[in-house]
Amino acid sequence: MNNQATSTQQDSAMLTGLFRDKSSTERAYKSLRDRGYTDDDINMLMSNETRDRDYAGNTEIGSKALEGTGVGSAIGGTIGALIGGIAAIGTNLVLPGLGLVVWGPVAAALAGAGAGGLTGGLVGALVGWGIPEETAKQYEEGVKNGGVVMGVRPRSSDDAKYFADEWKTNFNGENVHR
């Protein structure tokens, strides 16, 4: 019984990876979608600059990354209002003070934490995903340098192993954490 509890707890852990180029990011995202995961399951984190440079075109990730572009000004100036508004309309989260675009379940979690949940910056948000601080710092550096952090809670240990192996081997995923 204890082994089953441990296995279930491990299965529900967030699987994350850093992708440094558009092609790798899109292929990793497609692998999640091909295995039945939806945008409600997938977390993405990138800088505004990466969104504008790599995802302004007509791609699935690009469309999702651009969803919340105008929402910040429509909702108001405070991060708390921005987060609450994003959660209410179910789109991505644009964090102007941090220069980040975030979407997926983690955006709703940040909304639940309120503006205080963002005071730790990107590392704080990543640690909130359950990522060790050292890995979070590596992700922060990667995002600052144009990378994208992708995360998902695998539905099974088979999925977790599949995505971890796939991301590392076929999609140039770095610092894949499970």
Coordinates of N, CA and C in Angstrom, one line a residue:
M1 N 0.8 -1.2 0.0 CA 0.0 0.0 0.0 C 0.9 1.2 0.0
N2 N 1.9 1.3 0.8 CA 2.8 2.4 0.8 C 3.5 2.6 -0.5
N3 N 3.9 1.6 -1.2 CA 4.5 1.7 -2.6 C 3.5 2.3 -3.5
Q4 N 2.2 1.9 -3.4 CA 1.2 2.5 -4.3 C 1.1 4.0 -4.1
A5 N 1.1 4.4 -2.8 CA 0.9 5.8 -2.5 C 2.1 6.6 -3.0
T6 N 3.3 6.0 -2.9 CA 4.5 6.7 -3.4 C 4.5 6.8 -4.9
S7 N 4.0 5.7 -5.6 CA 3.9 5.7 -7.1 C 2.9 6.8 -7.5
T8 N 1.8 6.9 -6.9 CA 0.8 7.9 -7.2 C 1.3 9.3 -7.0
Q9 N 2.0 9.5 -5.9 CA 2.6 10.8 -5.6 C 3.6 11.2 -6.7
Q10 N 4.4 10.2 -7.1 CA 5.4 10.5 -8.1 C 4.8 10.7 -9.5
D11 N 3.7 10.0 -9.8 CA 3.0 10.2 -11.1 C 2.4 11.6 -11.2
S12 N 2.0 12.1 -10.0 CA 1.3 13.4 -10.1 C 2.3 14.6 -10.1
A13 N 3.6 14.3 -10.0 CA 4.6 15.3 -10.0 C 4.7 16.0 -11.4
M14 N 5.0 17.3 -11.4 CA 5.2 18.0 -12.6 C 6.4 17.5 -13.3
L15 N 6.3 17.3 -14.6 CA 7.4 17.0 -15.5 C 7.7 18.3 -16.2
T16 N 8.9 18.8 -16.2 CA 9.3 20.0 -16.8 C 10.6 19.9 -17.6
G17 N 10.7 20.8 -18.6 CA 11.9 20.8 -19.4 C 12.1 22.2 -20.0
L18 N 13.3 22.5 -20.4 CA 13.7 23.7 -21.0 C 14.0 23.4 -22.5
F19 N 13.4 24.2 -23.4 CA 13.6 24.0 -24.8 C 14.1 25.4 -25.3
R20 N 15.3 25.3 -26.0 CA 15.9 26.5 -26.4 C 15.6 27.0 -27.8
D21 N 14.9 26.2 -28.6 CA 14.6 26.7 -30.0 C 13.2 26.3 -30.3
K22 N 12.6 27.1 -31.3 CA 11.2 27.0 -31.6 C 10.9 25.6 -32.1
S23 N 11.7 25.0 -32.9 CA 11.4 23.6 -33.5 C 11.3 22.6 -32.4
S24 N 12.2 22.6 -31.4 CA 12.2 21.6 -30.3 C 11.0 21.8 -29.5
T25 N 10.6 23.1 -29.2 CA 9.5 23.4 -28.4 C 8.2 22.9 -29.0
E26 N 8.1 23.2 -30.3 CA 6.8 22.8 -31.0 C 6.7 21.3 -31.1
R27 N 7.8 20.6 -31.3 CA 7.7 19.2 -31.4 C 7.4 18.5 -30.0
A28 N 7.9 19.1 -29.0 CA 7.6 18.6 -27.6 C 6.1 18.9 -27.3
Y29 N 5.7 20.0 -27.6 CA 4.3 20.4 -27.4 C 3.4 19.4 -28.2
K30 N 3.7 19.2 -29.5 CA 2.9 18.3 -30.3 C 2.9 16.9 -29.8
S31 N 4.0 16.4 -29.2 CA 4.1 15.1 -28.6 C 3.1 15.0 -27.4
L32 N 2.9 16.1 -26.7 CA 1.9 16.1 -25.6 C 0.5 16.0 -26.2
R33 N 0.2 16.8 -27.2 CA -1.1 16.9 -27.8 C -1.4 15.6 -28.5
D34 N -0.4 14.9 -29.1 CA -0.6 13.6 -29.8 C -1.0 12.5 -28.8
R35 N -0.6 12.7 -27.6 CA -0.8 11.7 -26.6 C -2.1 12.1 -25.8
G36 N -2.9 13.0 -26.2 CA -4.2 13.3 -25.6 C -4.2 14.5 -24.6
Y37 N -3.1 15.1 -24.4 CA -3.0 16.2 -23.4 C -3.5 17.5 -24.1
T38 N -4.2 18.3 -23.4 CA -4.8 19.6 -23.9 C -4.1 20.8 -23.4
D39 N -4.5 21.9 -23.8 CA -3.9 23.2 -23.3 C -4.3 23.3 -21.8
D40 N -5.3 22.7 -21.3 CA -5.7 22.7 -19.9 C -4.7 21.9 -19.1
D41 N -3.9 21.0 -19.7 CA -2.9 20.2 -19.1 C -1.5 20.7 -19.2
I42 N -1.2 21.5 -20.2 CA 0.1 21.9 -20.5 C 0.4 23.3 -20.0
N43 N 1.6 23.4 -19.3 CA 2.1 24.7 -18.8 C 3.2 25.2 -19.7
M44 N 3.2 26.4 -20.0 CA 4.3 27.0 -20.8 C 4.7 28.3 -20.2
L45 N 6.0 28.6 -20.3 CA 6.5 29.8 -19.7 C 7.6 30.3 -20.7
M46 N 7.5 31.6 -21.1 CA 8.5 32.2 -22.0 C 8.5 33.7 -21.7
S47 N 9.5 34.3 -22.2 CA 9.6 35.8 -22.1 C 8.8 36.4 -23.2
N48 N 8.4 37.6 -22.9 CA 7.6 38.4 -23.9 C 8.5 38.5 -25.2
E49 N 9.8 38.6 -25.1 CA 10.6 38.8 -26.3 C 10.6 37.5 -27.1
T50 N 10.6 36.3 -26.4 CA 10.6 35.0 -27.2 C 9.2 34.9 -27.9
R51 N 8.2 35.2 -27.2 CA 6.8 35.2 -27.8 C 6.8 36.1 -29.0
D52 N 7.3 37.3 -28.9 CA 7.2 38.2 -30.1 C 8.1 37.8 -31.2
R53 N 9.3 37.2 -30.9 CA 10.3 36.8 -31.9 C 9.9 35.5 -32.6
D54 N 9.5 34.5 -31.8 CA 9.4 33.1 -32.3 C 7.9 32.7 -32.5
Y55 N 7.0 33.3 -31.8 CA 5.6 32.8 -31.8 C 4.6 33.8 -32.3
A56 N 5.0 34.8 -33.0 CA 4.0 35.8 -33.5 C 3.3 35.2 -34.7
G57 N 3.8 34.2 -35.3 CA 3.2 33.6 -36.6 C 2.1 32.7 -36.3
N58 N 1.6 32.1 -37.3 CA 0.4 31.3 -37.2 C 0.8 29.8 -36.8
T59 N 1.1 29.6 -35.6 CA 1.3 28.2 -35.1 C 0.4 28.0 -33.9
E60 N 0.3 26.8 -33.5 CA -0.6 26.5 -32.3 C -0.1 27.2 -31.1
I61 N 1.2 27.1 -30.8 CA 1.8 27.7 -29.7 C 1.7 29.3 -29.8
G62 N 2.0 29.7 -31.0 CA 1.9 31.2 -31.3 C 0.5 31.7 -31.0
S63 N -0.5 31.0 -31.4 CA -1.9 31.5 -31.2 C -2.1 31.6 -29.7
K64 N -1.7 30.5 -28.9 CA -1.9 30.5 -27.5 C -1.1 31.6 -26.8
A65 N 0.1 31.8 -27.3 CA 1.0 32.8 -26.6 C 0.5 34.2 -26.8
L66 N -0.2 34.4 -27.9 CA -0.7 35.8 -28.2 C -2.1 36.1 -27.6
E67 N -2.8 35.0 -27.1 CA -4.2 35.2 -26.6 C -4.3 36.4 -25.6
G68 N -3.4 36.5 -24.7 CA -3.5 37.5 -23.6 C -2.8 38.8 -23.8
T69 N -2.3 39.0 -25.1 CA -1.5 40.1 -25.3 C -2.1 41.5 -24.9
G70 N -3.4 41.7 -25.3 CA -4.0 42.9 -24.9 C -4.7 42.9 -23.6
V71 N -4.8 41.8 -22.9 CA -5.6 41.7 -21.7 C -5.0 42.6 -20.6
G72 N -3.7 42.7 -20.5 CA -3.1 43.5 -19.4 C -3.6 44.9 -19.4
S73 N -3.7 45.6 -20.5 CA -4.1 46.9 -20.5 C -5.6 47.0 -20.3
A74 N -6.4 46.0 -20.7 CA -7.8 46.0 -20.6 C -8.2 45.8 -19.1
I75 N -7.5 45.0 -18.4 CA -7.8 44.7 -17.0 C -7.4 45.8 -16.0
G76 N -6.2 46.3 -16.2 CA -5.7 47.3 -15.3 C -4.3 47.2 -15.0
G77 N -3.7 48.1 -14.2 CA -2.3 48.1 -14.0 C -1.7 47.2 -13.0
T78 N -2.5 46.7 -12.0 CA -1.9 45.9 -11.0 C -1.8 44.5 -11.4
I79 N -0.7 43.8 -10.9 CA -0.5 42.4 -11.2 C -1.7 41.6 -10.6
G80 N -2.2 41.9 -9.4 CA -3.3 41.2 -8.8 C -4.5 41.2 -9.7
A81 N -4.8 42.4 -10.3 CA -6.0 42.5 -11.1 C -5.8 41.7 -12.4
L82 N -4.6 41.8 -12.9 CA -4.2 41.1 -14.2 C -4.4 39.6 -14.0
I83 N -3.8 39.1 -12.9 CA -3.9 37.7 -12.6 C -5.4 37.2 -12.4
G84 N -6.1 38.0 -11.7 CA -7.5 37.6 -11.4 C -8.3 37.6 -12.7
G85 N -8.1 38.6 -13.6 CA -8.8 38.7 -14.9 C -8.4 37.6 -15.8
I86 N -7.1 37.2 -15.8 CA -6.7 36.1 -16.7 C -7.4 34.8 -16.3
A87 N -7.4 34.6 -14.9 CA -8.0 33.4 -14.5 C -9.5 33.3 -14.8
A88 N -10.1 34.5 -14.7 CA -11.5 34.6 -14.9 C -11.9 34.3 -16.4
I89 N -11.0 34.7 -17.3 CA -11.4 34.5 -18.7 C -10.7 33.3 -19.3
G90 N -9.8 32.6 -18.5 CA -9.2 31.4 -19.0 C -8.2 31.4 -20.1
T91 N -7.4 32.5 -20.1 CA -6.4 32.6 -21.2 C -5.0 32.6 -20.5
N92 N -4.0 33.0 -21.2 CA -2.7 33.0 -20.6 C -2.5 34.2 -19.7
L93 N -1.4 34.2 -19.1 CA -1.1 35.2 -18.1 C 0.1 36.0 -18.6
V94 N 0.0 37.3 -18.8 CA 1.1 38.2 -19.3 C 1.5 39.0 -18.1
L95 N 2.7 38.8 -17.6 CA 3.2 39.5 -16.4 C 4.2 40.6 -16.8
P96 N 3.7 41.8 -17.1 CA 4.5 42.8 -17.6 C 5.7 43.2 -16.7
G97 N 5.5 43.1 -15.4 CA 6.6 43.5 -14.5 C 7.8 42.5 -14.6
L98 N 7.4 41.2 -14.9 CA 8.5 40.2 -15.0 C 8.8 39.9 -16.5
G99 N 8.1 40.5 -17.4 CA 8.4 40.2 -18.8 C 8.1 38.8 -19.3
L100 N 7.1 38.2 -18.7 CA 6.8 36.8 -18.9 C 5.4 36.5 -19.5
V101 N 5.3 35.4 -20.2 CA 4.0 34.9 -20.7 C 3.9 33.5 -20.1
V102 N 2.8 33.2 -19.4 CA 2.6 31.9 -18.7 C 1.2 31.5 -19.1
W103 N 1.0 30.2 -19.4 CA -0.3 29.7 -19.5 C -0.4 28.2 -19.1
G104 N -1.6 27.7 -18.9 CA -1.8 26.4 -18.4 C -2.3 26.4 -17.0
P105 N -2.4 25.3 -16.4 CA -2.9 25.2 -15.0 C -2.0 26.1 -14.0
V106 N -0.7 26.3 -14.3 CA 0.1 27.1 -13.5 C -0.4 28.5 -13.4
A107 N -1.0 29.1 -14.5 CA -1.5 30.4 -14.5 C -2.6 30.5 -13.5
A108 N -3.5 29.5 -13.5 CA -4.6 29.5 -12.5 C -4.1 29.4 -11.1
A109 N -3.0 28.7 -10.9 CA -2.4 28.6 -9.5 C -1.8 29.9 -9.1
L110 N -1.2 30.6 -10.1 CA -0.6 31.9 -9.7 C -1.7 32.9 -9.4
A111 N -2.9 32.7 -10.1 CA -4.0 33.6 -9.8 C -4.5 33.3 -8.4
G112 N -4.6 32.1 -8.0 CA -5.0 31.7 -6.7 C -4.1 32.2 -5.6
A113 N -2.8 32.3 -5.9 CA -1.8 32.8 -5.0 C -1.9 34.4 -4.9
G114 N -2.5 35.0 -5.9 CA -2.5 36.5 -5.9 C -1.2 37.1 -6.2
A115 N -1.1 38.4 -6.2 CA 0.1 39.1 -6.5 C 1.2 38.7 -5.6
G116 N 1.0 38.4 -4.4 CA 2.1 38.0 -3.5 C 2.8 36.8 -3.9
G117 N 2.1 35.9 -4.7 CA 2.8 34.7 -5.2 C 3.9 35.0 -6.3
L118 N 3.9 36.3 -6.8 CA 4.8 36.6 -7.8 C 6.0 37.4 -7.3
T119 N 6.0 37.7 -6.0 CA 7.1 38.5 -5.5 C 8.5 37.9 -5.6
G120 N 8.5 36.5 -5.6 CA 9.7 35.8 -5.8 C 10.2 35.8 -7.2
G121 N 9.5 36.4 -8.2 CA 9.9 36.4 -9.5 C 9.8 35.0 -10.2
L122 N 10.5 34.8 -11.2 CA 10.4 33.6 -12.0 C 10.8 32.4 -11.2
V123 N 11.9 32.5 -10.4 CA 12.4 31.3 -9.6 C 11.3 30.9 -8.6
G124 N 10.7 31.9 -8.0 CA 9.6 31.6 -7.0 C 8.4 30.9 -7.7
A125 N 8.0 31.3 -8.9 CA 7.0 30.7 -9.6 C 7.3 29.2 -9.9
L126 N 8.6 29.0 -10.4 CA 9.0 27.7 -10.7 C 9.1 26.8 -9.5
V127 N 9.6 27.3 -8.4 CA 9.6 26.5 -7.2 C 8.2 26.1 -6.8
G128 N 7.3 27.0 -7.0 CA 5.9 26.8 -6.8 C 5.3 25.6 -7.6
W129 N 6.0 25.3 -8.8 CA 5.6 24.2 -9.6 C 6.2 22.9 -9.0
G130 N 7.0 23.0 -7.9 CA 7.6 21.8 -7.3 C 9.0 21.5 -7.9
I131 N 9.6 22.5 -8.5 CA 10.9 22.4 -9.1 C 12.0 22.8 -8.1
P132 N 13.0 22.0 -7.9 CA 14.1 22.4 -7.0 C 14.7 23.8 -7.4
E133 N 15.1 24.5 -6.4 CA 15.5 25.9 -6.6 C 16.7 26.0 -7.6
E134 N 17.6 25.0 -7.5 CA 18.8 25.1 -8.5 C 18.3 24.9 -9.9
T135 N 17.4 24.0 -10.2 CA 16.8 23.8 -11.5 C 16.0 25.0 -11.9
A136 N 15.3 25.6 -11.0 CA 14.5 26.8 -11.3 C 15.4 27.9 -11.7
K137 N 16.6 28.0 -11.1 CA 17.5 29.1 -11.5 C 18.0 28.8 -12.9
Q138 N 18.3 27.5 -13.2 CA 18.7 27.2 -14.6 C 17.6 27.5 -15.6
Y139 N 16.3 27.2 -15.3 CA 15.2 27.6 -16.1 C 15.1 29.1 -16.3
E140 N 15.3 29.8 -15.2 CA 15.2 31.3 -15.3 C 16.2 31.8 -16.3
E141 N 17.4 31.3 -16.2 CA 18.5 31.7 -17.1 C 18.1 31.4 -18.5
G142 N 17.6 30.2 -18.7 CA 17.2 29.7 -20.0 C 16.1 30.6 -20.6
V143 N 15.1 30.9 -19.8 CA 14.0 31.8 -20.3 C 14.5 33.2 -20.7
K144 N 15.5 33.7 -19.8 CA 16.1 35.0 -20.1 C 16.8 35.0 -21.5
N145 N 17.3 33.8 -21.8 CA 18.1 33.7 -23.0 C 17.3 33.1 -24.2
G146 N 15.9 33.3 -24.1 CA 15.1 32.9 -25.2 C 14.5 31.5 -25.2
G147 N 14.7 30.8 -24.1 CA 14.1 29.4 -24.1 C 12.7 29.4 -23.6
V148 N 12.1 28.3 -23.6 CA 10.7 28.1 -23.2 C 10.7 26.9 -22.2
V149 N 10.1 27.1 -21.0 CA 9.9 26.0 -20.1 C 8.5 25.4 -20.3
M150 N 8.4 24.1 -20.5 CA 7.2 23.4 -20.6 C 7.0 22.5 -19.5
G151 N 5.8 22.3 -19.0 CA 5.5 21.4 -17.9 C 4.2 20.7 -18.1
V152 N 4.1 19.5 -17.5 CA 2.8 18.8 -17.6 C 2.8 17.8 -16.4
R153 N 1.6 17.6 -15.9 CA 1.5 16.5 -14.9 C 1.1 15.2 -15.6
P154 N 2.0 14.3 -15.8 CA 1.7 13.1 -16.6 C 0.6 12.3 -15.9
R155 N -0.2 11.7 -16.7 CA -1.4 10.9 -16.2 C -0.9 9.6 -15.6
S156 N 0.2 9.1 -16.0 CA 0.7 7.8 -15.6 C 2.2 7.8 -15.6
S157 N 2.8 6.8 -14.9 CA 4.3 6.7 -14.9 C 4.8 6.4 -16.3
D158 N 4.0 5.6 -17.1 CA 4.4 5.4 -18.5 C 4.5 6.7 -19.3
D159 N 3.5 7.6 -19.1 CA 3.6 8.9 -19.8 C 4.8 9.7 -19.3
A160 N 5.0 9.7 -18.0 CA 6.1 10.4 -17.4 C 7.4 10.0 -18.0
K161 N 7.6 8.6 -18.1 CA 8.9 8.1 -18.7 C 8.9 8.4 -20.2
Y162 N 7.8 8.2 -20.9 CA 7.8 8.5 -22.3 C 8.2 9.9 -22.6
F163 N 7.6 10.9 -21.9 CA 7.9 12.3 -22.2 C 9.3 12.7 -21.7
A164 N 9.7 12.2 -20.6 CA 11.1 12.5 -20.1 C 12.1 12.1 -21.1
D165 N 11.9 10.8 -21.6 CA 12.9 10.3 -22.6 C 12.8 11.0 -23.9
E166 N 11.6 11.2 -24.4 CA 11.3 11.9 -25.6 C 11.9 13.3 -25.6
W167 N 11.6 14.0 -24.6 CA 12.1 15.4 -24.5 C 13.6 15.5 -24.5
K168 N 14.3 14.6 -23.8 CA 15.7 14.6 -23.7 C 16.4 14.1 -25.0
T169 N 15.8 13.0 -25.6 CA 16.4 12.4 -26.7 C 16.1 13.0 -28.0
N170 N 14.8 13.3 -28.2 CA 14.4 13.8 -29.6 C 14.1 15.3 -29.7
F171 N 14.0 16.0 -28.6 CA 13.6 17.4 -28.7 C 14.6 18.3 -28.0
N172 N 15.8 17.9 -27.7 CA 16.8 18.7 -27.1 C 16.4 19.4 -25.8
G173 N 15.5 18.7 -25.0 CA 15.1 19.2 -23.7 C 16.2 19.2 -22.8
E174 N 16.4 20.3 -22.1 CA 17.4 20.4 -21.1 C 16.8 20.5 -19.7
N175 N 17.6 20.0 -18.7 CA 17.2 20.0 -17.3 C 15.8 19.4 -17.2
V176 N 15.5 18.3 -17.9 CA 14.2 17.7 -17.7 C 14.1 17.2 -16.3
H177 N 13.1 17.7 -15.6 CA 12.9 17.4 -14.2 C 11.6 16.7 -14.0
R178 N 11.7 15.6 -13.1 CA 10.5 14.8 -12.8 C 10.5 14.6 -11.3

